[in-house]
Amino acid sequence: MKKSTQFRALLESNEVEFLLEAHNGISARIVEEAGFKGIWASGLSISASLGVRDNNEASWTQVLEVAEYLSDAASIPILIDADTGYGNFNNVRRLVRKLEQIKVSAMCIEDKLFPKTNSFINGEGQPLANIDEFCGKIKAAKDTQEDPDFCVVARIEAFIAGWGLSEALKRAEAYYRAGADALLVHSKLSTPADILTFMEEWKNTCPVVVVPTMYYNTQTQVLVDAGIKLIIWANHMMRSSITAMQRTASQIFEEQSLLGVEGEIAPVSEIFRLQNAAELKEAEKRYLPKNGAPDIEYRHAS
Ligand code: SPV
Ligand code: MG
């Protein structure tokens, strides 16, 4: 099944579905191997992996270059965190064309202003996009996609910016009417209160996606009972690798030896397995000449 069709099936599933974050090819492959049916290409984690801030410091083409590695590495669909769409409706149109080319199945755009700031940094100080302008981006994306299964997720930042429930509902209705395939309602509270009050009022006309980073101690069933369709574990591959790398770096530095860490880290053979080195070995048998190095003839000829 096409990856975009797989993603649409996740949105339309009768059960709750989950995406885990990935930020490069190897993390995408690990997410897939763990059993996940989809990947969240997190803006926070991709920017962190590049050593820059989540403020559009990485350009959109740099983000897409990373997304292409994720897409090549995984056979499960990717929902890309496309921030605000990197400009106006016209930038969104070009973005959608490029995402389809690299087989990224779905895009999430948020109703803030470029350059964005991560929702967990000074959220209340963050301006929201004009509703009509943001609806124009959604419509432009839906009109541009060639693959009917490409999905647009519209992310509502009203709770993050402190504008409250009625603003969140107003935006949800507008974005749904503009053609969004799903709505992502974001909250920075340590409880699911924003999400639960939203779900009580929302008529469930299209799937709702959440990111429980801050309300992580909420039982998943509570979100399911409220009607949530898709849950994004948004940054946990990046955060777990930071912890592992910090531990390994300090230990090697302190001990001036590899002895202490060797048993704690993946063997080199595991890197090769994740890179699918075995496939190349097989291909070499098929395509390389049986005897002699291929470049010898070239050197004689020149
Ligand atoms: C991301 O993962 O980049 C997100 C989710 O946008 S959050 O960081 O919670 O805003
Ligand atoms: Mg983000």
Coordinates of C-alpha atoms and ligand atoms in Angstrom, one line a residue:
M1 CA 0.0 0.0 0.0
K2 CA 1.2 3.5 -0.8
K3 CA 2.6 5.3 2.2
S4 CA 0.0 8.1 1.9
T5 CA -2.8 5.6 1.8
Q6 CA -1.3 4.0 4.9
F7 CA -1.4 7.4 6.6
R8 CA -5.0 8.1 5.6
A9 CA -5.9 4.7 7.0
L10 CA -4.3 5.6 10.3
L11 CA -6.5 8.8 10.4
E12 CA -9.6 6.8 9.5
S13 CA -8.8 3.8 11.8
N14 CA -11.4 2.8 14.4
E15 CA -8.6 2.4 16.9
V16 CA -6.3 5.0 18.4
E17 CA -3.0 5.2 16.4
F18 CA 0.4 6.4 17.4
L19 CA 3.3 8.2 15.8
L20 CA 6.8 8.3 17.2
E21 CA 9.3 11.0 16.4
A22 CA 12.3 10.5 14.2
H23 CA 14.9 13.0 13.2
N24 CA 17.2 11.2 10.8
G25 CA 17.4 8.0 8.7
I26 CA 18.6 5.7 11.5
S27 CA 16.0 6.9 14.0
A28 CA 13.3 6.4 11.4
R29 CA 14.3 2.9 10.8
I30 CA 14.4 2.2 14.6
V31 CA 10.9 3.6 15.0
E32 CA 9.6 1.3 12.2
E33 CA 11.3 -1.7 13.6
A34 CA 9.8 -1.1 17.0
G35 CA 6.4 -1.6 15.4
F36 CA 5.1 1.9 14.9
K37 CA 2.8 2.5 11.9
G38 CA 4.0 6.1 11.3
I39 CA 6.6 8.7 12.0
W40 CA 6.5 12.2 13.2
A41 CA 9.3 14.2 11.6
S42 CA 9.6 16.6 14.5
G43 CA 10.8 20.2 13.8
L44 CA 12.1 20.4 17.3
S45 CA 14.1 17.2 17.0
I46 CA 15.4 17.8 13.5
S47 CA 16.6 21.3 14.4
A48 CA 18.2 19.9 17.6
S49 CA 19.9 17.2 15.6
L50 CA 21.3 19.9 13.4
G51 CA 22.5 21.9 16.4
V52 CA 20.2 24.8 15.8
R53 CA 17.1 26.2 17.5
D54 CA 13.4 25.4 16.7
N55 CA 13.0 28.9 15.2
N56 CA 13.2 28.2 11.5
E57 CA 17.0 28.5 11.8
A58 CA 17.2 25.5 9.5
S59 CA 15.8 26.5 6.1
W60 CA 12.9 24.6 4.7
T61 CA 15.1 22.9 2.1
Q62 CA 17.4 21.8 4.8
V63 CA 14.5 20.3 6.7
L64 CA 13.3 18.5 3.5
E65 CA 16.7 17.1 2.9
V66 CA 16.5 15.4 6.3
A67 CA 12.9 14.3 5.6
E68 CA 14.1 12.7 2.4
Y69 CA 16.5 10.5 4.4
L70 CA 13.7 9.6 6.8
S71 CA 11.5 8.8 3.8
D72 CA 14.1 6.6 2.2
A73 CA 14.9 4.8 5.4
A74 CA 11.3 3.8 6.4
S75 CA 8.5 2.1 4.6
I76 CA 5.9 3.5 7.1
P77 CA 4.3 6.9 6.4
I78 CA 5.7 10.2 7.7
L79 CA 3.8 13.2 9.0
I80 CA 6.2 16.1 8.7
D81 CA 6.1 19.0 11.1
A82 CA 6.2 21.8 8.6
D83 CA 5.9 24.6 11.2
T84 CA 4.0 27.5 9.7
G85 CA 4.5 26.3 6.1
Y86 CA 7.7 28.4 5.8
G87 CA 5.9 31.5 4.4
N88 CA 2.5 32.2 2.9
F89 CA 0.1 30.1 0.8
N90 CA 2.5 30.2 -2.1
N91 CA 5.4 28.7 -0.1
V92 CA 2.9 26.1 1.1
R93 CA 2.0 25.1 -2.4
R94 CA 5.7 24.6 -3.3
L95 CA 6.2 22.7 -0.1
V96 CA 3.4 20.2 -0.9
R97 CA 4.8 19.6 -4.4
K98 CA 8.2 18.8 -2.9
L99 CA 6.8 16.6 -0.1
E100 CA 4.9 14.5 -2.6
Q101 CA 8.1 14.1 -4.6
I102 CA 10.0 12.7 -1.6
K103 CA 7.1 10.6 -0.6
V104 CA 6.3 12.3 2.7
S105 CA 2.6 11.4 3.2
A106 CA 1.3 14.2 5.3
M107 CA 2.1 17.7 6.5
C108 CA 1.2 19.5 9.7
I109 CA 1.1 23.3 9.6
E110 CA 0.5 25.5 12.7
D111 CA -1.3 28.8 13.0
K112 CA 1.6 30.9 14.1
L113 CA 3.8 33.4 12.3
F114 CA 7.2 32.8 10.5
P115 CA 9.7 32.5 12.1
K116 CA 8.0 30.3 14.7
T117 CA 9.1 29.6 18.2
N118 CA 8.7 26.2 19.9
S119 CA 5.3 26.1 21.7
F120 CA 7.0 25.4 25.1
I121 CA 9.1 28.6 25.0
N122 CA 7.1 31.7 26.0
G123 CA 3.9 30.4 24.4
E124 CA 1.7 33.2 25.7
G125 CA 3.9 35.7 23.9
Q126 CA 3.4 34.1 20.6
P127 CA 1.2 35.7 18.0
L128 CA -1.3 33.6 16.1
A129 CA -1.9 33.7 12.4
N130 CA -5.0 35.4 11.0
I131 CA -7.7 32.8 10.6
D132 CA -8.5 33.6 7.0
E133 CA -4.9 33.7 6.0
F134 CA -4.3 30.3 7.6
C135 CA -7.3 28.9 5.9
G136 CA -5.9 30.1 2.6
K137 CA -2.8 28.0 3.3
I138 CA -4.9 24.9 4.0
K139 CA -6.9 25.4 0.8
A140 CA -3.7 26.0 -1.2
A141 CA -2.2 22.8 0.1
K142 CA -5.4 20.8 -0.7
D143 CA -5.6 22.3 -4.2
T144 CA -2.0 21.6 -4.9
Q145 CA -1.7 17.9 -3.8
E146 CA -1.8 15.5 -6.7
D147 CA -2.1 12.4 -4.5
P148 CA -5.6 12.3 -3.1
D149 CA -4.3 10.5 0.0
F150 CA -1.8 13.3 0.9
C151 CA -3.1 14.6 4.3
V152 CA -3.0 18.1 5.7
V153 CA -3.1 18.4 9.5
A154 CA -4.0 21.9 10.8
R155 CA -2.5 22.6 14.2
I156 CA -4.3 24.9 16.5
E157 CA -2.0 27.0 18.9
A158 CA -4.8 28.9 20.6
F159 CA -4.3 27.1 24.0
I160 CA -0.5 27.6 23.7
A161 CA -0.9 31.3 23.1
G162 CA -3.4 31.6 26.0
W163 CA -6.4 32.5 23.8
G164 CA -8.6 29.8 25.3
L165 CA -11.3 27.3 24.3
S166 CA -13.6 29.5 22.3
E167 CA -10.8 30.6 20.1
A168 CA -9.6 27.0 19.7
L169 CA -13.1 25.9 18.7
K170 CA -13.5 28.8 16.2
R171 CA -10.2 27.9 14.6
A172 CA -11.0 24.2 14.5
E173 CA -14.3 24.9 12.7
A174 CA -12.6 27.2 10.2
Y175 CA -9.7 24.9 9.5
Y176 CA -12.0 21.9 9.1
R177 CA -14.2 23.9 6.6
A178 CA -11.0 24.9 4.7
G179 CA -10.3 21.3 4.1
A180 CA -8.0 20.0 6.8
D181 CA -7.9 16.2 7.0
A182 CA -7.3 16.4 10.7
L183 CA -6.8 18.9 13.5
L184 CA -3.9 18.9 16.0
V185 CA -4.8 20.6 19.2
H186 CA -1.7 21.5 21.2
S187 CA -1.5 22.2 24.9
K188 CA 1.4 23.0 27.2
L189 CA -0.5 22.1 30.4
S190 CA 0.7 19.3 32.6
T191 CA -2.8 17.9 32.6
P192 CA -5.1 17.1 29.7
A193 CA -7.6 19.8 30.7
D194 CA -7.3 21.8 27.5
I195 CA -7.7 18.8 25.3
L196 CA -10.6 17.3 27.3
T197 CA -12.6 20.5 27.3
F198 CA -12.0 20.9 23.6
M199 CA -13.1 17.4 22.9
E200 CA -16.3 17.9 24.9
E201 CA -17.3 20.8 22.7
W202 CA -15.9 19.6 19.4
K203 CA -18.5 17.8 17.2
N204 CA -15.9 15.3 16.1
T205 CA -16.4 16.1 12.4
C206 CA -12.7 15.3 11.7
P207 CA -10.0 13.4 13.5
V208 CA -8.1 15.1 16.3
V209 CA -4.4 14.6 17.0
V210 CA -2.6 15.4 20.2
V211 CA 1.0 15.7 21.4
P212 CA 1.0 14.8 25.1
T213 CA 4.6 15.8 25.8
M214 CA 3.7 18.0 28.8
Y215 CA 0.7 15.9 30.0
Y216 CA 2.7 12.7 29.7
N217 CA 1.3 11.3 33.0
T218 CA -2.2 11.1 31.4
Q219 CA -3.4 7.6 30.8
T220 CA -3.6 7.0 27.1
Q221 CA -7.1 5.6 27.7
V222 CA -8.3 9.0 29.0
L223 CA -7.4 10.5 25.6
V224 CA -9.0 7.6 23.7
D225 CA -12.2 7.9 25.7
A226 CA -12.2 11.6 24.8
G227 CA -12.2 10.7 21.1
I228 CA -8.6 11.3 20.2
K229 CA -7.6 9.5 17.0
L230 CA -3.9 9.9 16.7
I231 CA -1.3 10.4 19.5
I232 CA 2.2 11.8 18.7
W233 CA 5.1 10.9 21.0
A234 CA 6.9 14.0 19.6
N235 CA 10.5 14.1 20.8
H236 CA 11.4 10.9 22.6
M237 CA 14.0 9.5 20.2
M238 CA 15.9 12.8 20.4
R239 CA 15.6 13.0 24.2
S240 CA 16.6 9.4 24.8
S241 CA 19.6 9.7 22.5
I242 CA 20.7 12.9 24.3
T243 CA 20.7 11.1 27.6
A244 CA 22.7 8.1 26.1
M245 CA 25.2 10.4 24.3
Q246 CA 25.8 12.5 27.4
R247 CA 26.4 9.4 29.5
T248 CA 28.8 7.9 27.0
A249 CA 30.7 11.1 26.3
S250 CA 31.3 11.7 30.0
Q251 CA 32.3 8.2 30.7
I252 CA 34.8 8.0 27.9
F253 CA 36.2 11.4 28.9
E254 CA 36.5 10.4 32.6
E255 CA 37.9 7.0 32.0
Q256 CA 40.1 7.7 29.0
S257 CA 39.2 4.2 27.9
L258 CA 36.5 2.4 26.0
L259 CA 36.4 -0.5 28.4
G260 CA 33.5 0.8 30.6
V261 CA 31.2 1.7 27.7
E262 CA 31.6 -1.1 25.3
G263 CA 29.1 -3.4 26.9
E264 CA 26.6 -0.6 27.2
I265 CA 26.4 0.6 23.6
A266 CA 25.3 -0.9 20.3
P267 CA 28.0 -3.0 18.7
V268 CA 29.3 -1.8 15.3
S269 CA 27.6 -4.8 13.8
E270 CA 24.2 -3.3 14.8
I271 CA 25.1 -0.1 12.8
F272 CA 25.7 -2.3 9.8
R273 CA 22.4 -4.2 10.3
L274 CA 20.4 -1.0 10.5
Q275 CA 22.2 0.3 7.4
N276 CA 21.3 -2.9 5.7
A277 CA 24.9 -3.7 4.8
A278 CA 23.8 -7.3 4.0
E279 CA 21.8 -6.1 1.0
L280 CA 24.9 -4.4 -0.5
K281 CA 26.9 -7.6 0.0
E282 CA 24.3 -9.5 -2.0
A283 CA 24.1 -6.9 -4.7
E284 CA 27.9 -7.0 -5.1
K285 CA 27.6 -10.7 -5.9
R286 CA 25.1 -9.9 -8.6
Y287 CA 26.6 -6.8 -10.1
L288 CA 30.4 -6.7 -9.6
P289 CA 32.6 -8.7 -11.9
K290 CA 33.7 -11.9 -10.4
N291 CA 37.4 -11.3 -10.8
G292 CA 39.5 -8.2 -10.6
A293 CA 38.8 -4.6 -9.5
P294 CA 36.5 -2.7 -11.9
D295 CA 38.7 0.4 -12.1
I296 CA 41.8 -1.4 -13.5
E297 CA 40.3 -1.5 -17.0
Y298 CA 39.5 2.2 -16.7
R299 CA 43.1 3.0 -15.8
H300 CA 44.5 1.0 -18.7
A301 CA 42.1 2.7 -21.1
S302 CA 43.0 6.2 -20.2
Ligands
SPV1 C1 7.8 19.3 17.4 O1 8.0 18.1 17.7 O2 8.6 20.0 16.8 C2 6.5 19.9 17.7 C3 5.8 19.5 18.9 O3 6.1 20.8 17.0 S1 6.2 20.6 20.1 O4 7.7 20.6 20.2 O5 5.5 20.1 21.2 O6 5.7 21.9 19.8
MG2 MG 7.5 21.6 15.9

